[in-house]
CSV table of C-alpha atoms in Angstrom, one decimal:
chain,number,residue,atom,x,y,z
I,1165,MET,CA,-0.2,-0.1,-0.3
I,1166,SER,CA,1.2,2.9,-1.1
I,1167,ASP,CA,1.9,5.9,1.5
I,1168,ALA,CA,0.1,8.7,-0.8
I,1169,PRO,CA,-1.8,10.7,1.9
I,1170,ASN,CA,-5.7,9.8,1.6
I,1171,PRO,CA,-7.8,11.2,-0.7
I,1172,THR,CA,-10.0,13.9,0.3
I,1173,ALA,CA,-13.5,14.5,0.1
I,1174,ALA,CA,-16.0,16.6,0.7
I,1175,LEU,CA,-20.1,16.7,0.8
I,1176,ILE,CA,-22.9,19.3,-0.1
I,1177,VAL,CA,-26.2,18.7,1.5
I,1178,ILE,CA,-28.8,20.3,-1.0
I,1179,GLY,CA,-32.6,20.9,-0.4
I,1180,ASN,CA,-34.4,23.2,1.9
I,1181,GLU,CA,-36.0,20.7,3.6
I,1182,VAL,CA,-33.3,19.5,6.4
I,1183,LEU,CA,-32.2,23.0,7.1
I,1184,SER,CA,-36.0,23.6,7.5
I,1185,GLY,CA,-35.8,21.1,10.4
I,1186,ARG,CA,-38.7,18.9,8.2
I,1187,THR,CA,-36.2,15.8,7.1
I,1188,GLN,CA,-33.8,14.3,9.5
I,1189,ASP,CA,-30.4,13.8,7.0
I,1190,ALA,CA,-30.1,10.7,6.5
I,1191,ASN,CA,-26.6,10.9,4.4
I,1192,LEU,CA,-24.1,12.7,6.3
I,1193,ARG,CA,-23.8,9.5,7.7
I,1194,TYR,CA,-23.5,6.7,5.3
I,1195,LEU,CA,-21.4,9.2,3.2
I,1196,ALA,CA,-19.0,9.6,6.4
I,1197,THR,CA,-18.8,5.2,7.4
I,1198,ARG,CA,-18.4,3.9,3.7
I,1199,LEU,CA,-15.5,7.2,2.9
I,1200,GLY,CA,-14.6,5.8,5.5
I,1201,GLU,CA,-14.1,2.8,4.7
I,1202,ILE,CA,-12.6,2.6,1.5
I,1203,GLY,CA,-10.1,5.2,2.7
I,1204,MET,CA,-11.4,8.4,1.3
I,1205,PRO,CA,-11.9,10.0,4.4
I,1206,LEU,CA,-15.1,13.5,4.8
I,1207,ARG,CA,-13.1,16.1,5.9
I,1208,GLU,CA,-16.6,18.2,6.0
I,1209,ALA,CA,-20.3,19.2,4.5
I,1210,ARG,CA,-22.6,21.5,3.9
I,1211,VAL,CA,-26.4,21.7,4.0
I,1212,ILE,CA,-27.1,24.2,1.9
I,1213,PRO,CA,-30.7,25.8,0.3
I,1214,ASP,CA,-32.1,25.4,-3.3
I,1215,VAL,CA,-30.4,28.9,-3.6
I,1216,ALA,CA,-28.5,28.2,-7.2
I,1217,GLU,CA,-25.7,30.9,-6.4
I,1218,VAL,CA,-25.0,29.5,-2.5
I,1219,ILE,CA,-24.9,25.8,-4.8
I,1220,VAL,CA,-22.2,27.4,-7.6
I,1221,ALA,CA,-20.4,28.9,-5.5
I,1222,THR,CA,-20.3,26.0,-2.5
I,1223,VAL,CA,-19.2,23.4,-5.4
I,1224,ASN,CA,-16.5,25.9,-6.9
I,1225,GLU,CA,-14.7,26.4,-3.1
I,1226,LEU,CA,-15.1,23.2,-2.1
I,1227,ARG,CA,-14.1,20.9,-6.0
I,1228,ALA,CA,-10.9,23.4,-5.4
I,1229,ARG,CA,-10.3,22.7,-1.1
I,1230,PHE,CA,-10.8,18.8,-1.8
I,1231,ASP,CA,-10.6,15.5,-3.3
I,1232,HIS,CA,-13.7,14.6,-4.0
I,1233,VAL,CA,-17.4,16.1,-4.2
I,1234,PHE,CA,-20.3,14.9,-3.4
I,1235,THR,CA,-23.9,16.3,-3.3
I,1236,THR,CA,-27.1,15.1,-2.6
I,1237,GLY,CA,-30.2,16.2,-2.8
I,1238,GLY,CA,-31.9,18.5,-5.5
I,1239,ILE,CA,-31.7,15.8,-9.0
I,1240,GLY,CA,-35.9,15.4,-9.3
I,1241,PRO,CA,-38.0,16.8,-11.6
I,1242,THR,CA,-39.5,19.9,-9.8
I,1243,HIS,CA,-38.5,23.0,-10.1
I,1244,ASP,CA,-37.1,23.4,-6.8
I,1245,ASP,CA,-34.5,20.5,-8.7
I,1246,ILE,CA,-31.5,23.0,-9.3
I,1247,THR,CA,-28.3,20.9,-8.3
I,1248,SER,CA,-27.7,19.4,-11.8
I,1249,GLU,CA,-27.5,23.7,-13.8
I,1250,CYS,CA,-25.8,25.0,-10.2
I,1251,VAL,CA,-23.4,21.6,-11.2
I,1252,ALA,CA,-23.0,22.8,-14.7
I,1253,ALA,CA,-22.7,26.7,-14.5
I,1254,ALA,CA,-19.8,25.7,-11.6
I,1255,PHE,CA,-18.3,24.4,-13.8
I,1256,GLY,CA,-19.2,26.4,-16.7
I,1257,VAL,CA,-19.8,24.0,-19.6
I,1258,PRO,CA,-23.4,24.2,-20.7
I,1259,TRP,CA,-26.2,22.4,-19.8
I,1260,GLU,CA,-27.4,19.9,-22.4
I,1261,PRO,CA,-29.6,16.8,-23.0
I,1262,HIS,CA,-26.8,14.2,-22.1
I,1263,PRO,CA,-28.0,11.6,-25.6
I,1264,GLU,CA,-27.2,8.6,-23.6
I,1265,ALA,CA,-29.4,9.3,-20.5
I,1266,TRP,CA,-32.0,11.3,-22.6
I,1267,ALA,CA,-32.3,8.1,-24.6
I,1268,LYS,CA,-33.2,5.1,-21.7
I,1269,MET,CA,-35.3,7.7,-19.9
I,1270,ALA,CA,-37.2,8.4,-23.4
I,1271,ALA,CA,-37.7,3.8,-23.6
I,1272,SER,CA,-38.9,4.3,-20.3
I,1273,TYR,CA,-41.7,6.0,-19.6
I,1274,GLN,CA,-45.4,5.2,-22.5
I,1275,PRO,CA,-46.0,7.8,-25.2
I,1276,GLY,CA,-45.8,11.5,-23.5
I,1277,ASP,CA,-45.0,10.9,-20.5
I,1278,PHE,CA,-41.4,11.8,-21.4
I,1279,ASN,CA,-42.8,15.5,-20.3
I,1280,ALA,CA,-41.1,18.6,-19.9
I,1281,ALA,CA,-39.9,18.3,-16.1
I,1282,ARG,CA,-38.8,14.4,-17.3
I,1283,GLN,CA,-36.2,15.2,-19.4
I,1284,ARG,CA,-34.9,17.8,-17.1
I,1285,MET,CA,-33.4,15.0,-15.4
I,1286,ALA,CA,-31.9,13.7,-18.4
I,1287,THR,CA,-30.3,17.0,-18.6
I,1288,MET,CA,-26.6,17.9,-17.4
I,1289,PRO,CA,-24.0,19.6,-17.3
I,1290,ARG,CA,-21.3,18.7,-20.6
I,1291,GLY,CA,-19.0,15.9,-20.1
I,1292,ALA,CA,-20.9,14.2,-16.7
I,1293,SER,CA,-20.3,10.5,-16.8
I,1294,LEU,CA,-23.7,8.9,-15.9
I,1295,ILE,CA,-23.7,7.3,-12.2
I,1296,GLU,CA,-26.7,4.4,-13.0
I,1297,THR,CA,-28.8,1.7,-11.0
I,1298,THR,CA,-31.4,-0.4,-10.8
I,1299,VAL,CA,-33.2,1.6,-8.5
I,1300,THR,CA,-34.8,4.6,-10.9
I,1301,ILE,CA,-34.2,5.4,-13.3
I,1302,ALA,CA,-32.9,9.1,-13.4
I,1303,PRO,CA,-29.1,9.1,-13.1
I,1304,GLY,CA,-27.1,10.8,-11.2
I,1305,PHE,CA,-23.5,12.3,-12.7
I,1306,SER,CA,-20.0,12.9,-12.1
I,1307,ILE,CA,-18.4,15.1,-13.2
I,1308,GLY,CA,-14.3,16.1,-12.8
I,1309,ASN,CA,-14.2,15.6,-9.8
I,1310,VAL,CA,-18.5,16.4,-8.4
I,1311,HIS,CA,-20.8,13.0,-7.4
I,1312,VAL,CA,-23.9,14.6,-8.5
I,1313,MET,CA,-26.7,12.4,-6.5
I,1314,ALA,CA,-30.0,12.2,-5.3
I,1315,GLY,CA,-31.9,12.5,-1.7
I,1316,VAL,CA,-33.2,10.3,-1.1
I,1317,PRO,CA,-32.0,8.0,0.9
I,1318,ARG,CA,-31.9,4.4,-0.3
I,1319,VAL,CA,-31.4,6.3,-3.8
I,1320,MET,CA,-28.2,7.8,-2.9
I,1321,GLN,CA,-26.9,4.5,-1.8
I,1322,ALA,CA,-27.2,3.0,-4.4
I,1323,GLN,CA,-25.5,5.8,-6.4
I,1324,PHE,CA,-22.6,5.6,-3.5
I,1325,GLU,CA,-22.3,2.1,-4.4
I,1326,SER,CA,-22.7,1.9,-8.4
I,1327,LEU,CA,-19.9,4.8,-8.5
I,1328,ALA,CA,-17.7,3.2,-5.6
I,1329,PRO,CA,-16.0,0.8,-7.9
I,1330,ARG,CA,-13.9,4.2,-10.2
I,1331,LEU,CA,-13.6,5.9,-6.9
I,1332,PRO,CA,-10.3,6.2,-5.8
I,1333,ARG,CA,-9.1,4.4,-2.4
I,1334,GLY,CA,-7.1,5.4,0.6
I,1335,ARG,CA,-5.9,3.3,3.5
I,1336,PRO,CA,-9.1,2.3,5.2
I,1337,ILE,CA,-9.7,4.5,8.4
I,1338,VAL,CA,-9.9,0.9,11.2
I,1339,ALA,CA,-11.3,2.7,14.7
I,1340,ARG,CA,-10.4,0.4,17.5
I,1341,ALA,CA,-13.2,2.0,20.8
I,1342,VAL,CA,-13.4,1.4,24.6
I,1343,HIS,CA,-15.6,2.5,27.4
I,1344,ALA,CA,-16.7,3.0,30.6
I,1345,ALA,CA,-19.2,3.2,33.1
I,1346,ARG,CA,-19.3,5.6,35.9
I,1347,LEU,CA,-15.6,7.5,34.5
I,1348,PRO,CA,-16.4,11.4,33.9
I,1349,GLU,CA,-14.0,13.0,31.1
I,1350,GLY,CA,-12.8,15.1,34.1
I,1351,ARG,CA,-11.0,12.8,35.4
I,1352,ILE,CA,-9.1,10.8,32.5
I,1353,ALA,CA,-8.7,14.8,30.3
I,1354,GLU,CA,-5.6,14.4,31.4
I,1355,GLY,CA,-3.3,10.8,30.9
I,1356,LEU,CA,-6.1,10.7,27.6
I,1357,THR,CA,-4.2,14.0,26.4
I,1358,ALA,CA,-0.2,13.0,27.5
I,1359,ILE,CA,-1.7,9.6,25.1
I,1360,GLN,CA,-2.5,11.3,21.6
I,1361,ALA,CA,0.4,13.3,22.0
I,1362,ARG,CA,2.5,9.3,21.6
I,1363,PHE,CA,-0.1,8.7,18.9
I,1364,PRO,CA,0.1,11.6,17.1
I,1365,THR,CA,-1.0,9.4,13.4
I,1366,LEU,CA,-3.9,8.7,15.0
I,1367,ASP,CA,-7.7,10.5,15.9
I,1368,ILE,CA,-8.4,9.6,19.8
I,1369,GLY,CA,-12.0,11.1,20.6
I,1370,SER,CA,-13.3,11.1,24.0
I,1371,TYR,CA,-17.5,10.8,24.1
I,1372,PRO,CA,-19.6,10.9,27.0
I,1373,TYR,CA,-22.4,8.7,26.9
I,1374,TYR,CA,-25.9,8.6,28.7
I,1375,ARG,CA,-28.0,5.6,30.2
I,1376,GLU,CA,-31.0,4.2,31.7
I,1377,GLY,CA,-29.5,3.9,35.4
I,1378,GLY,CA,-25.5,6.2,34.2
I,1379,GLY,CA,-23.3,7.1,32.0
I,1380,GLY,CA,-19.8,7.0,31.3
I,1381,VAL,CA,-17.4,7.4,28.7
I,1382,ALA,CA,-16.4,5.9,25.1
I,1383,ILE,CA,-12.6,6.2,23.9
I,1384,VAL,CA,-12.2,5.5,20.4
I,1385,ALA,CA,-9.1,5.9,18.0
I,1386,LYS,CA,-8.7,6.4,14.2
I,1387,GLY,CA,-6.5,5.8,11.9
I,1388,THR,CA,-5.4,4.1,9.0
I,1389,ASP,CA,-2.7,1.5,10.7
I,1390,ALA,CA,-5.1,-1.3,13.3
I,1391,GLU,CA,-2.1,-1.9,15.0
I,1392,VAL,CA,-1.0,1.0,16.6
I,1393,ALA,CA,-5.0,2.3,17.2
I,1394,GLU,CA,-5.0,-1.5,18.8
I,1395,ARG,CA,-1.8,0.1,21.2
I,1396,ALA,CA,-3.7,3.1,21.8
I,1397,ILE,CA,-6.9,1.7,23.3
I,1398,ALA,CA,-4.9,-0.8,25.7
I,1399,GLU,CA,-2.6,2.6,27.2
I,1400,VAL,CA,-6.9,3.9,27.5
I,1401,THR,CA,-7.0,0.8,28.7
I,1402,ALA,CA,-4.8,0.4,31.6
I,1403,LEU,CA,-5.4,4.2,32.1
I,1404,MET,CA,-9.1,3.1,32.7
I,1405,THR,CA,-7.9,1.4,35.5
I,1406,ALA,CA,-5.5,3.2,37.4
I,1407,LEU,CA,-8.9,6.1,37.7
I,1408,GLY,CA,-10.1,2.5,39.6
I,1409,ALA,CA,-13.1,1.5,36.3
I,1410,LEU,CA,-13.9,-1.4,34.6
I,1411,PRO,CA,-13.0,-1.3,31.1
I,1412,VAL,CA,-14.8,-2.4,28.6
I,1413,ALA,CA,-14.1,-3.0,25.3
I,1414,GLY,CA,-15.6,-1.9,22.0
I,1415,GLU,CA,-18.2,0.7,22.0
I,1416,PRO,CA,-21.1,1.6,24.7
I,1417,PRO,CA,-24.3,-0.7,23.6
I,1418,PRO,CA,-26.6,0.8,22.1
I,1419,ALA,CA,-29.1,2.8,23.9
L,260,MET,CA,-45.3,42.9,13.4
L,261,SER,CA,-42.3,44.8,11.8
L,262,ASP,CA,-41.7,44.4,7.4
L,263,ALA,CA,-37.8,43.8,8.0
L,264,PRO,CA,-36.3,40.6,6.7
L,265,ASN,CA,-36.3,37.9,9.5
L,266,PRO,CA,-32.9,37.6,11.1
L,267,THR,CA,-30.9,34.6,9.6
L,268,ALA,CA,-29.1,31.5,11.4
L,269,ALA,CA,-26.0,29.7,11.2
L,270,LEU,CA,-25.3,26.8,12.0
L,271,ILE,CA,-21.2,25.2,12.7
L,272,VAL,CA,-21.1,21.7,14.2
L,273,ILE,CA,-17.7,20.7,15.4
L,274,GLY,CA,-17.0,17.4,15.6
L,275,ASN,CA,-14.7,14.5,13.6
L,276,GLU,CA,-17.5,11.5,15.5
L,277,VAL,CA,-20.0,13.1,13.0
L,278,LEU,CA,-17.8,13.3,9.8
L,279,SER,CA,-16.8,9.7,10.5
L,280,GLY,CA,-19.9,8.8,10.4
L,281,ARG,CA,-19.5,7.2,14.7
L,282,THR,CA,-22.1,9.7,15.6
L,283,GLN,CA,-25.4,10.5,14.0
L,284,ASP,CA,-25.9,14.7,15.0
L,285,ALA,CA,-29.3,15.6,15.8
L,286,ASN,CA,-28.7,19.3,16.6
L,287,LEU,CA,-29.6,20.4,12.8
L,288,ARG,CA,-32.9,19.2,13.2
L,289,TYR,CA,-32.9,21.1,16.8
L,290,LEU,CA,-32.0,23.8,16.0
L,291,ALA,CA,-33.5,24.3,12.5
L,292,THR,CA,-36.9,23.6,13.7
L,293,ARG,CA,-36.4,25.7,16.8
L,294,LEU,CA,-35.1,28.9,14.6
L,295,GLY,CA,-37.4,28.3,12.1
L,296,GLU,CA,-40.9,28.6,15.6
L,297,ILE,CA,-38.7,31.6,16.1
L,298,GLY,CA,-38.4,33.7,12.5
L,299,MET,CA,-34.5,32.9,11.9
L,300,PRO,CA,-34.3,30.6,9.6
L,301,LEU,CA,-31.7,28.6,9.6
L,302,ARG,CA,-30.2,29.6,6.1
L,303,GLU,CA,-26.8,27.1,6.1
L,304,ALA,CA,-24.8,24.4,8.4
L,305,ARG,CA,-22.1,23.3,8.3
L,306,VAL,CA,-20.0,20.3,10.0
L,307,ILE,CA,-16.4,20.7,10.5
L,308,PRO,CA,-13.2,18.8,12.5
L,309,ASP,CA,-11.9,19.3,15.6
L,310,VAL,CA,-9.3,21.7,13.7
L,311,ALA,CA,-8.5,24.8,14.6
L,312,GLU,CA,-7.2,26.4,11.6
L,313,VAL,CA,-10.9,25.2,9.9
L,314,ILE,CA,-12.8,26.5,13.6
L,315,VAL,CA,-11.4,29.7,13.6
L,316,ALA,CA,-11.6,30.7,10.1
L,317,THR,CA,-15.5,29.3,9.4
L,318,VAL,CA,-16.6,30.8,12.5
L,319,ASN,CA,-15.0,34.3,11.1
L,320,GLU,CA,-17.1,33.7,8.3
L,321,LEU,CA,-20.2,32.7,9.3
L,322,ARG,CA,-19.9,35.0,12.0
L,323,ALA,CA,-19.9,37.6,9.4
L,324,ARG,CA,-22.4,36.4,5.8
L,325,PHE,CA,-25.3,35.8,8.3
L,326,ASP,CA,-26.2,37.6,12.2
L,327,HIS,CA,-26.2,34.5,14.7
L,328,VAL,CA,-23.5,32.0,14.7
L,329,PHE,CA,-24.5,28.3,16.8
L,330,THR,CA,-22.0,26.1,17.1
L,331,THR,CA,-22.0,22.6,18.8
L,332,GLY,CA,-19.7,20.4,20.3
L,333,GLY,CA,-16.0,21.0,21.5
L,334,ILE,CA,-16.9,22.0,24.7
L,335,GLY,CA,-16.1,19.5,27.5
L,336,PRO,CA,-12.7,18.6,28.8
L,337,THR,CA,-10.8,16.8,27.2
L,338,HIS,CA,-7.9,17.6,24.2
L,339,ASP,CA,-10.3,17.8,21.6
L,340,ASP,CA,-12.8,19.7,22.9
L,341,ILE,CA,-11.0,22.7,21.3
L,342,THR,CA,-14.3,25.0,20.3
L,343,SER,CA,-13.6,27.8,23.3
L,344,GLU,CA,-9.9,28.6,22.7
L,345,CYS,CA,-11.2,29.3,18.3
L,346,VAL,CA,-13.6,31.2,19.0
L,347,ALA,CA,-11.4,33.3,21.8
L,348,ALA,CA,-9.4,33.1,18.9
L,349,ALA,CA,-12.1,33.9,16.0
L,350,PHE,CA,-13.1,36.9,18.1
L,351,GLY,CA,-8.9,37.8,18.8
L,352,VAL,CA,-10.0,37.9,22.2
L,353,PRO,CA,-7.6,36.6,25.2
L,354,TRP,CA,-9.5,33.3,26.1
L,355,GLU,CA,-8.9,33.3,30.3
L,356,PRO,CA,-10.9,31.9,32.9
L,357,HIS,CA,-15.2,33.3,33.0
L,358,PRO,CA,-15.1,34.3,36.8
L,359,GLU,CA,-18.3,33.1,37.6
L,360,ALA,CA,-18.6,30.4,34.8
L,361,TRP,CA,-15.0,29.5,37.5
L,362,ALA,CA,-16.4,29.9,41.0
L,363,LYS,CA,-19.5,28.0,40.3
L,364,MET,CA,-17.3,25.0,38.7
L,365,ALA,CA,-15.1,25.0,41.5
L,366,ALA,CA,-18.1,25.3,43.9
L,367,SER,CA,-20.0,22.7,42.7
L,368,TYR,CA,-16.8,19.8,42.5
L,369,GLN,CA,-15.0,18.2,45.9
L,370,PRO,CA,-11.7,19.8,46.9
L,371,GLY,CA,-9.2,18.3,44.4
L,372,ASP,CA,-11.5,16.9,42.2
L,373,PHE,CA,-11.5,21.0,39.9
L,374,ASN,CA,-8.7,19.8,37.9
L,375,ALA,CA,-6.6,21.2,34.8
L,376,ALA,CA,-9.0,19.2,32.3
L,377,ARG,CA,-12.5,21.2,34.1
L,378,GLN,CA,-11.3,23.9,34.7
L,379,ARG,CA,-10.7,24.8,30.8
L,380,MET,CA,-14.1,24.4,30.6
L,381,ALA,CA,-14.3,27.8,32.9
L,382,THR,CA,-11.8,28.6,30.3
L,383,MET,CA,-13.6,31.1,28.0
L,384,PRO,CA,-13.2,34.0,25.6
L,385,ARG,CA,-13.1,37.5,27.1
L,386,GLY,CA,-16.1,39.1,27.2
L,387,ALA,CA,-18.0,35.7,26.9
L,388,SER,CA,-21.8,35.2,28.7
L,389,LEU,CA,-22.4,32.4,29.8
L,390,ILE,CA,-24.9,29.7,28.9
L,391,GLU,CA,-26.4,27.9,32.1
L,392,THR,CA,-28.6,25.4,32.6
L,393,THR,CA,-29.5,23.0,35.0
L,394,VAL,CA,-28.8,20.3,33.3
L,395,THR,CA,-25.2,20.6,33.4
L,396,ILE,CA,-23.3,23.2,35.9
L,397,ALA,CA,-20.3,23.7,32.7
L,398,PRO,CA,-22.6,26.3,31.2
L,399,GLY,CA,-21.9,27.0,27.5
L,400,PHE,CA,-21.7,31.3,26.5
L,401,SER,CA,-22.4,33.6,23.7
L,402,ILE,CA,-19.3,36.0,22.5
L,403,GLY,CA,-21.0,38.0,19.7
L,404,ASN,CA,-23.3,36.9,18.0
L,405,VAL,CA,-22.3,33.8,17.6
L,406,HIS,CA,-23.4,31.3,20.5
L,407,VAL,CA,-21.6,28.0,21.5
L,408,MET,CA,-23.5,25.1,22.8
L,409,ALA,CA,-23.2,21.3,23.8
L,410,GLY,CA,-22.5,18.6,21.5
L,411,VAL,CA,-24.9,16.0,24.3
L,412,PRO,CA,-27.8,17.0,22.5
L,413,ARG,CA,-29.9,17.0,25.6
L,414,VAL,CA,-27.7,19.4,27.4
L,415,MET,CA,-27.4,21.2,23.2
L,416,GLN,CA,-31.2,21.8,24.2
L,417,ALA,CA,-31.7,23.0,26.9
L,418,GLN,CA,-29.1,25.8,26.6
L,419,PHE,CA,-31.0,26.4,23.8
L,420,GLU,CA,-33.9,27.1,25.2
L,421,SER,CA,-32.0,28.8,27.6
L,422,LEU,CA,-30.5,31.4,25.4
L,423,ALA,CA,-33.4,31.6,23.0
L,424,PRO,CA,-35.3,34.4,25.3
L,425,ARG,CA,-32.6,36.7,25.1
L,426,LEU,CA,-31.8,35.6,20.8
L,427,PRO,CA,-33.9,38.6,17.9
L,428,ARG,CA,-37.6,37.0,17.5
L,429,GLY,CA,-38.4,37.4,13.2
L,430,ARG,CA,-41.6,36.5,11.9
L,431,PRO,CA,-42.5,32.7,12.6
L,432,ILE,CA,-42.1,30.5,9.6
L,433,VAL,CA,-45.5,28.4,9.5
L,434,ALA,CA,-45.6,25.5,6.8
L,435,ARG,CA,-48.7,24.3,5.4
L,436,ALA,CA,-48.8,20.7,3.1
L,437,VAL,CA,-50.5,18.2,1.4
L,438,HIS,CA,-49.6,14.7,0.1
L,439,ALA,CA,-51.4,12.2,-2.2
L,440,ALA,CA,-50.1,8.8,-3.1
L,441,ARG,CA,-49.4,7.7,-6.6
L,442,LEU,CA,-48.7,10.8,-7.6
L,443,PRO,CA,-44.8,10.8,-9.1
L,444,GLU,CA,-43.0,14.1,-9.0
L,445,GLY,CA,-43.1,14.3,-12.7
L,446,ARG,CA,-46.7,14.8,-13.2
L,447,ILE,CA,-47.1,17.3,-10.9
L,448,ALA,CA,-44.4,19.4,-11.6
L,449,GLU,CA,-44.8,21.9,-13.6
L,450,GLY,CA,-48.3,23.1,-12.6
L,451,LEU,CA,-45.9,23.0,-9.6
L,452,THR,CA,-43.8,25.9,-10.8
L,453,ALA,CA,-46.8,27.6,-12.4
L,454,ILE,CA,-47.9,28.1,-8.5
L,455,GLN,CA,-44.3,29.0,-6.6
L,456,ALA,CA,-43.5,31.3,-10.1
L,457,ARG,CA,-47.3,32.6,-7.9
L,458,PHE,CA,-46.5,33.1,-5.2
L,459,PRO,CA,-42.5,34.5,-4.8
L,460,THR,CA,-43.0,34.6,-1.6
L,461,LEU,CA,-43.3,30.9,-0.7
L,462,ASP,CA,-41.1,28.4,-0.2
L,463,ILE,CA,-42.6,25.1,-2.2
L,464,GLY,CA,-40.7,22.2,-1.9
L,465,SER,CA,-41.4,18.9,-3.5
L,466,TYR,CA,-40.7,14.8,-1.3
L,467,PRO,CA,-41.7,11.6,-2.5
L,468,TYR,CA,-42.4,8.9,0.2
L,469,TYR,CA,-41.5,5.9,-0.2
L,470,ARG,CA,-44.5,3.9,1.8
L,471,GLU,CA,-45.0,-0.3,1.4
L,472,GLY,CA,-46.9,-1.4,-0.9
L,473,GLY,CA,-47.0,2.8,-2.1
L,474,GLY,CA,-45.8,6.1,-2.2
L,475,GLY,CA,-46.8,9.6,-3.5
L,476,VAL,CA,-46.3,13.2,-3.3
L,477,ALA,CA,-45.8,15.7,-1.0
L,478,ILE,CA,-45.6,19.0,-1.2
L,479,VAL,CA,-45.2,22.0,1.7
L,480,ALA,CA,-45.2,25.9,1.3
L,481,LYS,CA,-43.7,27.7,3.8
L,482,GLY,CA,-43.3,30.9,4.8
L,483,THR,CA,-43.8,33.2,7.2
L,484,ASP,CA,-47.9,34.2,5.8
L,485,ALA,CA,-50.5,31.0,6.1
L,486,GLU,CA,-53.4,32.8,5.0
L,487,VAL,CA,-50.7,32.5,1.9
L,488,ALA,CA,-49.4,29.1,2.6
L,489,GLU,CA,-53.5,27.9,3.0
L,490,ARG,CA,-53.6,29.8,-0.4
L,491,ALA,CA,-50.6,27.9,-2.3
L,492,ILE,CA,-51.9,24.4,-0.4
L,493,ALA,CA,-55.4,25.6,-2.0
L,494,GLU,CA,-53.9,25.1,-5.3
L,495,VAL,CA,-51.8,22.8,-5.3
L,496,THR,CA,-54.6,20.4,-4.0
L,497,ALA,CA,-56.6,21.2,-6.6
L,498,LEU,CA,-54.0,20.7,-9.3
L,499,MET,CA,-53.8,16.8,-7.5
L,500,THR,CA,-57.4,16.1,-8.2
L,501,ALA,CA,-57.4,18.0,-11.8
L,502,LEU,CA,-54.4,14.9,-12.6
L,503,GLY,CA,-56.2,12.5,-11.0
L,504,ALA,CA,-55.1,12.3,-8.0
L,505,LEU,CA,-56.8,11.9,-4.1
L,506,PRO,CA,-55.8,14.5,-2.3
L,507,VAL,CA,-54.9,14.9,1.4
L,508,ALA,CA,-54.5,17.6,3.9
L,509,GLY,CA,-51.2,17.8,5.7
L,510,GLU,CA,-48.4,15.9,5.7
L,511,PRO,CA,-47.5,11.8,4.9
L,512,PRO,CA,-47.9,9.6,8.2
L,513,PRO,CA,-45.0,8.3,9.3
L,514,ALA,CA,-43.7,5.3,7.7
């Protein structure tokens, strides 16, 4: 495996419905997990409204800063679905019928049903390559380092899995964890700082948890080397024991 | 009620655990809903890592662009809790013991337990005003138009509700909705575009839904005038009927 740094990713969640609280986003967590597994960690996510200038500016800022940018939402047939034309504007290319998408969608509808609204879903930035799935006839697409997917989670997930084999891979991010009940973060913090300092290649996080009848703290070490993460968690386990707690391997069970 | 435009809000979710997929964020949706209710709509949200220069730059960008900025996460006692010192750096003020927070926290611990890690939670940007709750002794704080809250949802919610009476209020955002089963978005899109054009003060969204045995589409009209939203939804209802569907008032029942 190469020693090159992992490629980086950013996510743009496009949709007023997330910013208004109507809809609980479920795409960030799915993509965060899957991108970690393929070694392209998610470094930033933004939730932005269906406003053209915001979409264009955000796409252009993030595609310059990160190796890959994923968008979710705004590629349906209605007036508030403007992601595709905004990505064309961001790249400065025409937004035009995609011959392959157009032909496939036209063939999938009854005569007369491939109307202007549905034709918009086959209209893409020039040079886009399709992200096709069996879940829906309307495809997502990639252009440059930007990957445009649906907002509906089951469609987005199918599109990501269709795209994934074409993405570059880095070293997968692995996590090791230990937790202890009735151990306040404030007691473990000082020792944990020293362990983090000894393992600079790891990202060591401390997460309090709450349960009926009490809670505790979970310590998670993430990195690209499982053995190093295990050594750090062994040190955390010893620290917890020295503080009089009873450490248990892994994350705490779900609430 | 004044005709001044509503104040705007942005949210910064700070934490590697959300970007890695370990943790499902629950704060965005809560704040989005509550901010709509007090007439300070959420215009953008960002999820960023525990990296000092990213936090400082994001705080400074968003506090210049939006009327109020809320942050969640990174104010605990451990090494990865760096939000407070980063906000001080963003404002260019010292990060120093907050006398009131320090006195209260010192008094709440047994002698010797108010250690260096816990003292960090009483260390704040100079000029910060506390956001206190009964849920936890460690307070959040406001400085200028930036409001710094915990990442744990029940603590964040208590802090927001403690802060809310001190926030400016605009006209509450109200929503009216109608849905219809077995109506594809692609059939309603054209008529919906015309309705949106007739109601430029509303944000009309179209959201397909999926259920066992079929789905449909929900149309939601949001704005600050309930009567206008109701008129728009009445037009959508007539459109659905004209398309042969059976519209039902309100959002579809949960899946």
